[in-house]
Amino acid sequence: MTMDIKGKIDSLTDKSIWYFAKQETSFDKVFQACLLIDKYSGETVSNVFNNHAESNNVSSNYRVLSVAQLFGLLTKTNPFQKNGSSYDKEELTPVFYSLKEAGIGSATYELIKAEQVLKVRMRAVTDSTNNIADFKIYPLLFACEVLWNLHKKGVDEVAVEKFFTYVMTAKTHDELFDTVNFLLDKSSPVTSYLEQYKSDCRVDSLFQKNTDYLVWDKTSVRLNAKHEEFFRQLFDGSYRCVLNVLYSVVDNVTAYQAIQTKWLGFNIINKQVYVKPLPHIPIFEEISNKYRPYITAIKSKPFLLLAGISGTGKSRIVRELARACWDVDSPEYKEHKPKNFEMVQVKPNWHDSSELIGYVSRINGERFVVGPFLRFMVKAIHDPKHPYFLCLDEMNLAPVEQYFAEFLSVIESRTVDEDGVVVTDPIVDYEQTEAYKNLIDQLFADNDEERNLYLKEEGGKRLTIPQNLIIVGTVNMDETTFSFSRKVLDRAMTIEMNEVNLYGGLTSRHEQIGKLNFEDLVGDKVEGVDVYQKNQEVCNQAIQYLQEINAVLEGTPFKIAYRTRNEFLLYVVNNLAYRKNSQGQEMMQSEVVARALDEITSMKILSRIEGDEEKVKAELLASLKEVVSKMLPENMRDSSVSLAKLDEMEKKLSSGYTSFWS
């Protein structure tokens, strides 16, 4: 629920401003205090400080360790506990030992320090007053995200007084867009009484002492421009999902303790953000392994084919992905059919779009008979913050390129507008006809204002495919179904689901996917150019691999072009955040890229290859195997989906005909 400016100002009290700690806020000095504990590990903490602090030029007040806990250098049984601590029971963290190994002042040390300050919680364990009991926020992250959103709107600095008034009084990250809007309003007032607390809150001092993410002067606050790429990846890029995980565990002690020591890293060589594993947070581990291919395929292209034998759970996984977009305790999650999921059963007699999209009827006047696709599409339009899944069950019971022709054309018109939103051409264009008016009247019957916008000839809205609409088709390949044309396969991502786990579904009624946020599933990049400049190293690796593939496919109808290249680049970049293998071990970036290239080779190249011995020669399949094997590290070849599929296709070819489809 949004708050107006007056409501915000009126709600503030003298206890509303962020308050950090009464102890030392210099990260370096706090780290030096921890070095003292490490040096005299056989003694109690109080004795260490009483006997050795002065001679080692360290503050004699051992309570500086309360700040060490906030910085993630020292454990705390309950990181949000407000009063007291038995420091003798706590341990120095892996972060501390990483800093010790790096050495104070080194580049690695500075990067680790910066990321730890990003994770400092506002509900400080050192606070002895009651002014922060309701604050559940990561202050530096919040401040940076507010300023980043202002930057995208052309505002690059905020007056200090307004920064204290609106940013440093926010209590949760849910207030982000309210805060941004308050700051965009040039007439927004400033609270006068906060002046006396500015010098006492210590948060601005904390930022200035320990990080250069923010630049302060006497009158204004702004983001440091040298970190622009970091902010872009963090708030708008593929690592946004990590922030969402962080925000989701604000009150989860176990999860927060894990994040304290392992969260976000920075690759010193290529200056790119990367994700460290999040131990004790099953949601991210599950997503990164079992469900990662579905999620990253959808984010790369919101049109997915799930192929496999009957009964492998193809339609179920679509329903569960939709369910995972809601909180577990919400009514939407508990519904048998989540409101963002719709299943349409394809019929064998569909040879045009009339059953799916709709048609004009001239019986008793001219009216539009609306199909389930348009009705569900409008639901997605009205709820733009959640992904919506339309499942076309047994999609190839009828020729897809016939009954879904409009969608196949429009999906290729996707582009990113100046606001960063993915838009398309209309799937039903404006017409000055009674049928079109009748269509709009039906779709927007409950909102006259919106209905009139769609009926407006000049400058009105059009029925375009919303960014959050995801189409998933389930596919069974047998004598009752149609094969896919290259037009369809070129526009879709394809995943096979032929493995059956007979223990699946016995311990839990629903798939344990975890919470999927909008950014996890909905991509804001649609072409290679959208990701190339910021990810040149991995994109060049993908292009070089595709060049080798195309050299093998030369002279065949299977050679790939720009559309497939774009989807390769998007898929590889969207997978960079997922750095664990199937055993839960951390992977190097080169391995992450190789895994992604292997998977999308199966999705986009092998799925198009079919024919007899004249069309698909054994040498072709053997050469493809050679290229894939060369690309993959030796330890990944046994688990390769593409090599396994090529083996299967080679065996089929011995009977005179081969195909990707089982």
XYZ file of C-alpha atoms in Angstrom:
662
model
C 0.000 0.000 0.000
C 1.519 3.304 -1.024
C 1.940 6.252 1.326
C 1.655 9.906 0.321
C 4.315 12.446 1.260
C 2.238 14.027 4.015
C 1.508 10.609 5.493
C 5.210 9.800 5.472
C 6.191 13.074 7.167
C 3.403 12.814 9.739
C 4.419 9.279 10.692
C 8.007 10.222 11.540
C 9.191 10.641 15.093
C 12.503 11.445 16.695
C 13.190 7.683 16.673
C 12.523 7.195 12.957
C 15.991 7.685 11.526
C 18.392 4.799 10.976
C 20.673 4.263 13.935
C 23.749 2.112 13.679
C 25.868 1.454 16.762
C 27.542 3.110 19.693
C 30.809 1.347 18.976
C 33.568 1.836 16.433
C 32.266 1.907 12.826
C 35.595 1.615 10.993
C 35.730 -1.825 9.365
C 39.553 -1.857 9.466
C 39.663 -1.137 13.192
C 37.018 -3.761 13.908
C 38.976 -6.261 11.826
C 42.130 -5.464 13.827
C 40.199 -6.206 17.030
C 39.293 -9.615 15.589
C 42.956 -10.200 14.706
C 43.692 -9.806 18.403
C 41.228 -12.566 19.289
C 42.779 -14.806 16.678
C 46.294 -14.091 17.926
C 45.433 -14.969 21.542
C 42.875 -17.683 20.812
C 43.672 -19.564 24.024
C 42.452 -16.723 26.269
C 38.961 -15.446 27.053
C 37.853 -12.398 25.100
C 37.768 -10.131 28.136
C 41.295 -11.164 29.127
C 42.561 -10.596 25.572
C 41.347 -7.008 25.606
C 42.389 -6.319 29.182
C 45.909 -7.693 28.739
C 46.859 -7.114 25.088
C 44.725 -4.365 23.531
C 46.890 -1.387 24.415
C 50.177 -3.016 23.327
C 48.604 -3.961 19.980
C 47.086 -0.492 19.411
C 43.529 -1.854 19.562
C 40.557 -0.378 21.384
C 40.459 -1.776 24.905
C 36.659 -1.979 24.791
C 35.874 -5.563 23.797
C 32.309 -4.510 22.944
C 33.667 -3.421 19.574
C 33.048 -7.089 18.758
C 29.322 -6.373 18.586
C 30.097 -4.448 15.405
C 32.295 -7.336 14.243
C 29.169 -9.475 14.384
C 27.304 -7.004 12.182
C 30.181 -7.010 9.697
C 30.077 -10.822 9.550
C 33.553 -11.240 11.082
C 32.312 -12.952 14.241
C 29.378 -15.308 14.623
C 26.395 -14.630 16.839
C 23.949 -17.259 17.958
C 21.095 -14.895 17.114
C 22.306 -12.141 14.797
C 19.230 -10.012 15.594
C 19.447 -10.307 19.355
C 19.466 -6.856 20.863
C 20.901 -7.143 24.337
C 24.178 -8.661 25.402
C 26.503 -11.287 23.995
C 28.818 -13.966 25.297
C 31.695 -13.386 22.898
C 33.625 -16.352 24.312
C 31.033 -18.645 22.712
C 31.324 -17.118 19.256
C 33.755 -17.992 16.458
C 35.617 -16.037 13.819
C 34.001 -16.538 10.396
C 35.350 -17.654 6.996
C 35.064 -14.003 5.943
C 37.531 -13.019 8.665
C 40.033 -15.648 7.560
C 39.651 -14.592 3.905
C 40.427 -11.015 4.914
C 43.381 -12.135 7.025
C 44.802 -14.080 4.084
C 44.315 -11.148 1.705
C 45.903 -8.600 4.035
C 44.624 -5.183 5.002
C 44.685 -2.715 2.113
C 44.892 -5.298 -0.681
C 42.408 -5.240 -3.582
C 40.829 -8.485 -2.417
C 40.482 -7.151 1.111
C 38.743 -3.994 -0.121
C 36.287 -5.951 -2.247
C 35.370 -8.318 0.570
C 34.988 -5.355 2.931
C 32.637 -3.611 0.494
C 30.402 -6.640 0.088
C 30.220 -7.181 3.863
C 29.144 -3.587 4.420
C 26.390 -4.131 1.846
C 25.006 -6.875 4.099
C 24.982 -4.939 7.368
C 21.520 -5.148 8.930
C 19.794 -2.128 10.393
C 18.428 -3.832 13.467
C 21.788 -3.513 15.212
C 22.673 -5.810 18.114
C 24.569 -2.941 19.749
C 21.658 -0.574 20.013
C 20.459 -0.046 23.568
C 17.557 2.235 22.657
C 14.216 1.262 21.240
C 14.333 3.258 18.044
C 15.081 0.409 15.665
C 12.859 -2.432 16.871
C 10.748 -2.288 13.705
C 13.573 -1.766 11.203
C 14.241 -4.742 8.930
C 16.510 -3.375 6.242
C 19.981 -3.500 4.708
C 20.719 0.239 4.755
C 23.501 0.548 2.192
C 21.754 -1.772 -0.268
C 18.539 0.186 0.123
C 20.263 3.554 -0.286
C 22.071 2.384 -3.425
C 18.919 0.923 -4.949
C 16.961 4.130 -4.320
C 19.698 6.171 -5.996
C 19.969 3.656 -8.852
C 16.262 3.967 -9.619
C 16.553 7.746 -9.523
C 19.566 7.538 -11.860
C 17.482 5.585 -14.392
C 14.951 8.422 -14.290
C 17.590 11.070 -14.930
C 18.149 12.184 -11.308
C 21.750 11.611 -10.243
C 21.945 13.164 -6.788
C 19.765 13.772 -3.754
C 19.941 16.654 -1.326
C 21.351 15.496 2.001
C 18.314 16.735 3.928
C 15.943 14.783 1.688
C 18.201 11.733 1.862
C 17.884 11.733 5.644
C 14.175 12.470 5.516
C 13.042 9.864 3.009
C 15.798 7.261 2.541
C 17.183 6.947 6.056
C 13.756 6.623 7.675
C 12.569 3.685 5.561
C 11.920 0.560 7.632
C 11.838 -2.183 4.968
C 12.795 -2.672 1.343
C 9.089 -2.672 0.474
C 9.239 1.124 0.784
C 11.626 1.395 -2.170
C 9.275 2.796 -4.807
C 7.483 5.098 -2.351
C 10.862 6.541 -1.406
C 11.848 6.998 -5.056
C 8.570 8.781 -5.806
C 8.949 11.060 -2.770
C 12.388 12.092 -3.982
C 11.188 12.658 -7.543
C 8.626 15.153 -6.238
C 10.520 18.464 -6.184
C 8.013 19.889 -3.718
C 8.488 17.165 -1.103
C 9.146 18.769 2.309
C 12.041 18.110 4.679
C 11.568 17.315 8.358
C 13.157 19.922 10.563
C 13.572 17.958 13.761
C 15.768 15.235 12.243
C 18.672 17.675 12.160
C 19.673 16.976 15.745
C 19.810 13.222 15.171
C 21.937 13.276 12.014
C 25.171 13.502 13.932
C 24.141 10.713 16.308
C 22.854 8.052 13.901
C 26.335 7.110 12.596
C 24.998 5.484 9.446
C 26.366 8.117 7.082
C 29.686 7.836 8.923
C 29.565 4.054 8.494
C 29.119 4.439 4.737
C 31.831 7.061 4.345
C 34.381 5.186 6.420
C 33.988 1.832 4.758
C 32.881 2.078 1.137
C 32.951 4.403 -1.830
C 29.631 3.193 -3.273
C 28.117 6.511 -2.174
C 29.686 9.915 -2.679
C 28.778 12.535 -0.049
C 29.391 16.242 0.020
C 27.948 18.998 2.193
C 24.746 19.296 0.196
C 24.070 16.058 -1.700
C 24.479 12.267 -1.957
C 25.010 10.346 -5.206
C 26.176 6.966 -6.490
C 29.829 6.601 -7.382
C 29.798 6.408 -11.180
C 32.763 4.026 -11.281
C 30.513 1.288 -9.849
C 27.729 1.755 -12.415
C 28.169 -1.691 -13.964
C 28.135 -3.281 -10.519
C 24.824 -1.560 -9.683
C 23.341 -2.520 -13.048
C 24.122 -6.193 -12.519
C 22.996 -6.070 -8.912
C 19.656 -4.315 -9.315
C 18.634 -4.935 -12.946
C 20.737 -7.858 -14.113
C 20.869 -11.587 -13.661
C 21.959 -11.245 -10.044
C 18.798 -9.587 -8.929
C 17.545 -13.008 -7.849
C 20.261 -13.137 -5.187
C 19.005 -9.894 -3.696
C 15.500 -11.278 -3.648
C 16.746 -14.303 -1.716
C 18.536 -11.974 0.701
C 15.429 -9.860 1.257
C 13.259 -12.938 1.724
C 15.271 -14.184 4.731
C 15.427 -10.922 6.662
C 13.956 -12.573 9.783
C 15.311 -16.089 9.212
C 18.183 -16.446 11.676
C 19.719 -19.565 10.132
C 19.551 -18.205 6.611
C 20.912 -14.834 7.634
C 23.868 -16.426 9.406
C 24.698 -18.223 6.167
C 24.410 -15.057 4.098
C 26.595 -13.172 6.596
C 29.600 -15.136 5.485
C 28.819 -16.219 1.930
C 26.796 -14.114 -0.443
C 28.026 -11.878 -3.216
C 31.484 -11.674 -4.713
C 33.377 -9.608 -7.223
C 35.748 -11.041 -9.805
C 38.808 -8.838 -9.672
C 40.060 -9.784 -13.132
C 37.012 -9.075 -15.295
C 35.165 -6.825 -12.815
C 32.008 -8.911 -12.912
C 29.691 -9.774 -10.072
C 29.359 -13.439 -9.261
C 27.296 -15.400 -6.789
C 28.801 -17.435 -4.015
C 26.832 -20.428 -2.679
C 24.167 -19.680 -0.096
C 24.493 -22.551 2.417
C 21.503 -23.560 4.517
C 19.091 -21.924 2.070
C 17.520 -24.882 0.236
C 15.462 -22.630 -2.061
C 18.449 -21.368 -4.016
C 20.216 -24.728 -4.136
C 17.127 -26.416 -5.542
C 16.565 -23.733 -8.127
C 20.179 -23.809 -9.188
C 20.108 -27.537 -9.829
C 16.836 -29.266 -10.621
C 14.813 -26.324 -11.879
C 17.522 -24.106 -13.338
C 17.149 -25.264 -17.001
C 13.397 -24.537 -17.006
C 13.808 -21.140 -15.366
C 16.702 -19.923 -17.492
C 15.116 -21.232 -20.704
C 11.919 -19.305 -19.942
C 13.861 -16.172 -19.049
C 15.719 -16.433 -22.377
C 12.530 -16.985 -24.420
C 9.006 -17.164 -22.927
C 8.018 -20.019 -25.236
C 9.020 -23.468 -24.014
C 8.308 -26.997 -25.297
C 8.415 -29.839 -22.789
C 8.832 -33.129 -24.626
C 8.658 -36.629 -23.243
C 6.654 -39.765 -22.734
C 3.232 -39.537 -21.154
C 3.138 -39.335 -17.369
C 6.532 -37.714 -16.727
C 4.927 -34.638 -15.142
C 5.238 -32.141 -17.976
C 2.009 -30.253 -17.285
C 2.541 -30.630 -13.539
C 5.883 -28.826 -13.641
C 4.251 -25.874 -15.441
C 1.563 -25.653 -12.760
C 4.180 -25.854 -10.008
C 6.362 -23.170 -11.587
C 3.301 -20.928 -11.575
C 2.588 -21.843 -7.942
C 6.174 -21.006 -6.952
C 5.554 -17.368 -7.905
C 3.524 -16.971 -4.694
C 4.421 -17.106 -1.014
C 3.845 -20.523 0.520
C 1.329 -19.147 3.022
C -0.672 -17.206 0.432
C -4.132 -18.268 -0.845
C -2.743 -18.239 -4.397
C -0.151 -20.869 -3.516
C -2.678 -23.118 -1.780
C -5.142 -23.130 -4.679
C -5.287 -26.313 -6.737
C -4.978 -24.103 -9.799
C -3.001 -20.907 -9.098
C -4.563 -17.838 -10.663
C -1.472 -17.323 -12.841
C -1.876 -20.746 -14.474
C -4.197 -21.866 -17.239
C -4.246 -25.155 -19.101
C -5.757 -25.409 -22.568
C -6.105 -28.869 -24.092
C -5.288 -28.783 -27.786
C -7.757 -30.633 -30.030
C -6.864 -32.592 -33.207
C -9.348 -30.571 -35.299
C -7.627 -27.220 -34.704
C -6.438 -25.909 -38.063
C -6.749 -22.180 -37.425
C -6.689 -19.807 -34.437
C -10.446 -19.616 -33.913
C -10.555 -22.022 -30.931
C -7.527 -20.570 -29.172
C -7.553 -16.847 -29.936
C -11.111 -16.373 -31.144
C -13.147 -15.427 -34.178
C -15.777 -13.018 -35.484
C -19.341 -14.315 -35.439
C -21.984 -12.644 -37.572
C -24.941 -14.525 -36.137
C -27.365 -11.967 -34.719
C -24.993 -9.098 -35.446
C -21.239 -8.818 -35.453
C -19.471 -9.953 -32.296
C -16.127 -11.453 -31.287
C -16.105 -14.926 -29.729
C -13.116 -14.667 -27.380
C -10.766 -17.622 -27.082
C -8.969 -18.740 -23.872
C -5.639 -17.303 -25.018
C -6.871 -13.697 -25.106
C -8.820 -14.022 -21.839
C -5.765 -15.326 -20.016
C -3.503 -12.787 -21.701
C -5.607 -9.962 -20.275
C -5.281 -11.494 -16.802
C -1.514 -11.209 -17.219
C -1.871 -7.600 -18.417
C -3.792 -6.733 -15.237
C -1.158 -8.292 -12.959
C 2.181 -7.229 -14.481
C 4.271 -8.034 -11.376
C 3.713 -11.816 -11.584
C 4.617 -14.313 -14.331
C 1.566 -15.969 -15.947
C 1.773 -19.476 -17.426
C -0.431 -20.711 -20.277
C 0.056 -24.444 -20.757
C -0.963 -25.888 -24.137
C -1.413 -29.546 -23.266
C -0.511 -32.036 -26.016
C 0.378 -29.108 -28.180
C 1.173 -31.134 -31.294
C -2.143 -32.958 -31.554
C -2.796 -30.332 -34.252
C -0.376 -28.418 -36.526
C 1.030 -25.668 -34.277
C 1.975 -23.350 -37.142
C -1.702 -23.293 -38.174
C -3.656 -22.751 -34.953
C -0.942 -20.613 -33.316
C 0.179 -18.620 -36.364
C -0.496 -15.179 -34.861
C 1.569 -15.891 -31.772
C 4.477 -17.342 -33.789
C 4.646 -14.154 -35.793
C 4.230 -11.727 -32.914
C 6.760 -13.442 -30.618
C 9.463 -12.488 -33.111
C 8.569 -8.801 -32.830
C 9.725 -8.637 -29.194
C 11.908 -5.637 -28.408
C 12.868 -3.575 -25.372
C 11.368 -0.078 -25.158
C 13.011 2.995 -23.625
C 11.643 2.058 -20.174
C 13.281 -1.384 -20.300
C 9.979 -3.211 -20.854
C 9.671 -5.958 -23.484
C 6.932 -5.093 -25.992
C 5.494 -6.738 -29.126
C 3.331 -5.983 -32.095
C -0.427 -6.426 -31.493
C -1.737 -9.975 -31.673
C -5.147 -8.505 -32.517
C -4.750 -5.090 -34.126
C -7.037 -2.087 -33.858
C -10.013 -2.046 -36.213
C -12.936 0.332 -36.620
C -15.409 -2.518 -36.516
C -18.213 -3.628 -34.225
C -16.425 -6.941 -33.683
C -13.277 -5.230 -32.356
C -15.331 -2.964 -30.088
C -17.201 -6.025 -28.835
C -13.883 -7.794 -28.138
C -12.562 -4.870 -26.058
C -15.919 -4.537 -24.268
C -15.649 -8.166 -23.152
C -11.991 -8.111 -22.144
C -12.146 -4.848 -20.181
C -15.753 -4.838 -19.000
C -14.809 -3.912 -15.422
C -12.662 -0.901 -16.283
C -14.206 1.796 -18.438
C -11.074 3.949 -18.434
C -8.872 1.120 -19.694
C -11.489 -0.016 -22.192
C -11.609 3.466 -23.695
C -7.813 3.509 -24.049
C -7.948 0.317 -26.140
C -10.734 1.800 -28.269
C -8.811 5.014 -28.906
C -7.652 5.143 -32.522
C -4.678 7.481 -32.109
C -2.274 6.902 -29.236
C -4.373 4.181 -27.650
C -3.332 0.876 -26.126
C -3.190 -2.282 -28.243
C -3.565 -6.000 -27.503
C 0.100 -6.862 -27.386
C 1.633 -9.858 -25.630
C 2.623 -8.766 -22.109
C 6.163 -9.291 -20.885
C 4.996 -11.610 -18.098
C 3.069 -14.089 -20.282
C 4.853 -17.442 -20.633
C 3.682 -20.102 -23.091
C 4.604 -23.717 -22.370
C 3.570 -26.570 -24.649
C 3.658 -30.216 -23.567
C 4.632 -32.616 -26.333
C 4.192 -36.361 -26.862
C 5.736 -37.759 -30.031
C 3.800 -40.752 -31.348
C 1.682 -41.810 -34.328
C -1.210 -39.578 -33.160
C 0.726 -36.310 -33.222
C 2.223 -33.906 -35.732
C 5.936 -33.252 -35.984
C 7.119 -29.696 -35.477
C 8.028 -27.483 -38.396
C 11.317 -25.606 -38.314
C 9.291 -22.379 -37.941
C 8.027 -23.557 -34.556
C 11.320 -25.038 -33.342
C 13.231 -21.897 -34.281
C 10.947 -19.842 -32.033
C 10.859 -22.106 -28.975
C 13.142 -23.553 -26.339
C 12.901 -27.347 -25.989
C 13.543 -29.507 -22.926
C 13.132 -33.262 -22.787
C 11.516 -34.873 -19.737
C 11.971 -38.622 -20.122
C 13.507 -39.424 -16.737
C 11.062 -40.840 -14.200
C 11.735 -40.678 -10.453
C 9.313 -43.164 -8.891
C 9.949 -41.634 -5.458
C 8.930 -38.202 -6.667
C 5.837 -36.649 -5.112
C 5.727 -39.066 -2.173
C 7.133 -36.733 0.470
C 5.559 -33.462 -0.638
C 2.338 -32.610 -2.453
C 3.991 -29.793 -4.404
C 7.337 -29.351 -6.127
C 9.832 -27.842 -3.679
C 10.921 -25.096 -6.027
C 11.064 -22.252 -3.545
C 9.865 -18.700 -4.193
C 10.304 -17.518 -7.780
C 10.287 -13.776 -8.267
C 9.406 -11.825 -11.371
C 13.074 -11.266 -12.246
C 13.840 -14.994 -12.041
C 11.476 -15.840 -14.905
C 10.854 -12.694 -16.925
C 13.785 -11.533 -19.010
C 14.305 -7.926 -20.025
C 16.768 -8.836 -22.788
C 15.523 -10.207 -26.124
C 18.475 -9.961 -28.521
C 22.170 -10.692 -28.445
C 22.981 -6.982 -28.581
C 21.233 -6.570 -25.208
C 23.806 -8.720 -23.403
C 26.915 -8.725 -25.577
C 28.675 -5.535 -24.437
C 28.458 -6.381 -20.756
C 29.373 -10.052 -21.182
C 31.821 -10.074 -24.076
C 34.069 -12.815 -22.737
C 31.363 -15.468 -22.386
C 29.470 -14.281 -25.476
C 32.606 -14.594 -27.611
C 33.107 -18.089 -26.229
C 29.554 -18.987 -27.288
C 29.970 -17.444 -30.756
C 33.233 -19.302 -31.407
C 31.500 -22.540 -30.436
C 28.567 -21.765 -32.772
C 30.972 -21.066 -35.608
C 32.385 -24.574 -35.188
C 28.866 -26.001 -35.103
C 27.909 -24.124 -38.250
C 31.032 -25.384 -40.025
C 29.754 -28.934 -39.431
C 26.212 -27.987 -40.530
C 27.395 -26.236 -43.707
C 25.398 -27.432 -46.735
C 22.548 -28.807 -44.599
C 19.130 -27.279 -43.808
C 20.107 -27.302 -40.129
C 22.608 -24.449 -40.220
C 21.797 -21.810 -37.592
C 21.424 -18.043 -38.047
C 20.945 -14.880 -36.003
C 17.804 -15.910 -34.097
C 19.496 -19.006 -32.697
C 22.687 -17.078 -31.996
C 20.726 -14.543 -29.945
C 19.061 -17.261 -27.919
C 22.403 -18.927 -27.265
C 23.824 -15.689 -25.874
C 20.770 -14.992 -23.720
C 20.713 -18.509 -22.309
C 24.423 -18.506 -21.457
C 24.243 -15.089 -19.742
C 21.073 -16.029 -17.828
C 22.897 -19.074 -16.457
C 25.904 -17.174 -15.104
C 24.263 -16.685 -11.707
C 23.868 -20.437 -11.163
C 27.281 -21.685 -10.133
C 26.598 -25.079 -8.548
C 26.758 -28.461 -10.232
C 24.318 -31.307 -9.601
C 26.370 -32.349 -6.549
C 26.093 -28.891 -5.021
C 29.741 -28.013 -5.677
C 30.874 -24.565 -6.770
C 31.708 -24.343 -10.485
C 34.163 -22.127 -12.302
C 32.704 -19.664 -14.785
C 34.113 -21.652 -17.707
C 32.234 -24.720 -16.456
C 28.997 -22.745 -16.034
C 29.289 -21.522 -19.623
C 30.086 -25.013 -20.918
C 27.060 -26.495 -19.138
C 24.801 -23.827 -20.615
C 26.195 -24.332 -24.131
C 25.679 -28.072 -23.815
C 22.038 -27.650 -22.746
C 21.061 -25.121 -25.387
C 22.791 -27.174 -28.091
C 20.242 -29.863 -27.310
C 17.375 -27.331 -27.116
C 18.070 -25.331 -30.269
C 20.307 -27.348 -32.618
C 19.688 -31.039 -32.090
C 15.908 -30.519 -31.868
C 15.943 -29.362 -35.538
C 17.874 -32.334 -36.922
C 15.826 -35.146 -38.444
C 15.768 -37.182 -41.636
C 16.941 -40.310 -43.413
C 20.501 -41.369 -44.183
C 20.663 -39.020 -47.169
C 19.644 -35.954 -45.177
C 21.406 -36.797 -41.894
C 24.663 -38.606 -42.488
C 26.483 -40.514 -39.781
C 29.513 -38.260 -40.351
C 27.403 -35.232 -39.447
C 26.419 -36.639 -36.056
C 29.981 -37.807 -35.387
C 31.364 -34.340 -36.191
C 28.824 -32.680 -33.905
C 29.866 -35.020 -31.107
C 33.464 -34.013 -31.672
C 32.668 -30.274 -31.437
C 30.564 -30.703 -28.276
C 33.205 -32.918 -26.639
C 35.936 -30.398 -27.414
C 33.878 -27.590 -25.837
C 33.145 -29.518 -22.629
C 35.722 -30.044 -19.856
C 36.577 -33.737 -19.596
C 34.840 -34.089 -16.219
C 31.512 -32.904 -17.717
C 31.287 -35.160 -20.764
C 29.654 -38.113 -19.026
C 26.757 -35.903 -17.880
C 26.339 -34.046 -21.192
C 22.721 -33.900 -22.433
C 23.859 -33.184 -26.003
C 26.328 -36.073 -26.193
C 23.702 -38.440 -24.765
C 21.160 -37.247 -27.324
C 23.668 -37.587 -30.198
C 24.391 -41.165 -29.107
C 20.643 -41.851 -29.218
C 20.319 -40.250 -32.662
C 23.247 -42.312 -34.002
C 21.537 -45.510 -32.901
C 18.288 -44.442 -34.579
C 20.115 -43.664 -37.813
C 21.169 -47.306 -38.108
C 17.500 -48.072 -38.879
C 17.526 -45.543 -41.734
C 15.949 -42.492 -40.041
C 16.837 -40.335 -37.058
C 15.289 -37.532 -35.047
C 15.789 -35.616 -31.812
C 12.345 -36.649 -30.650
C 12.006 -39.819 -28.611
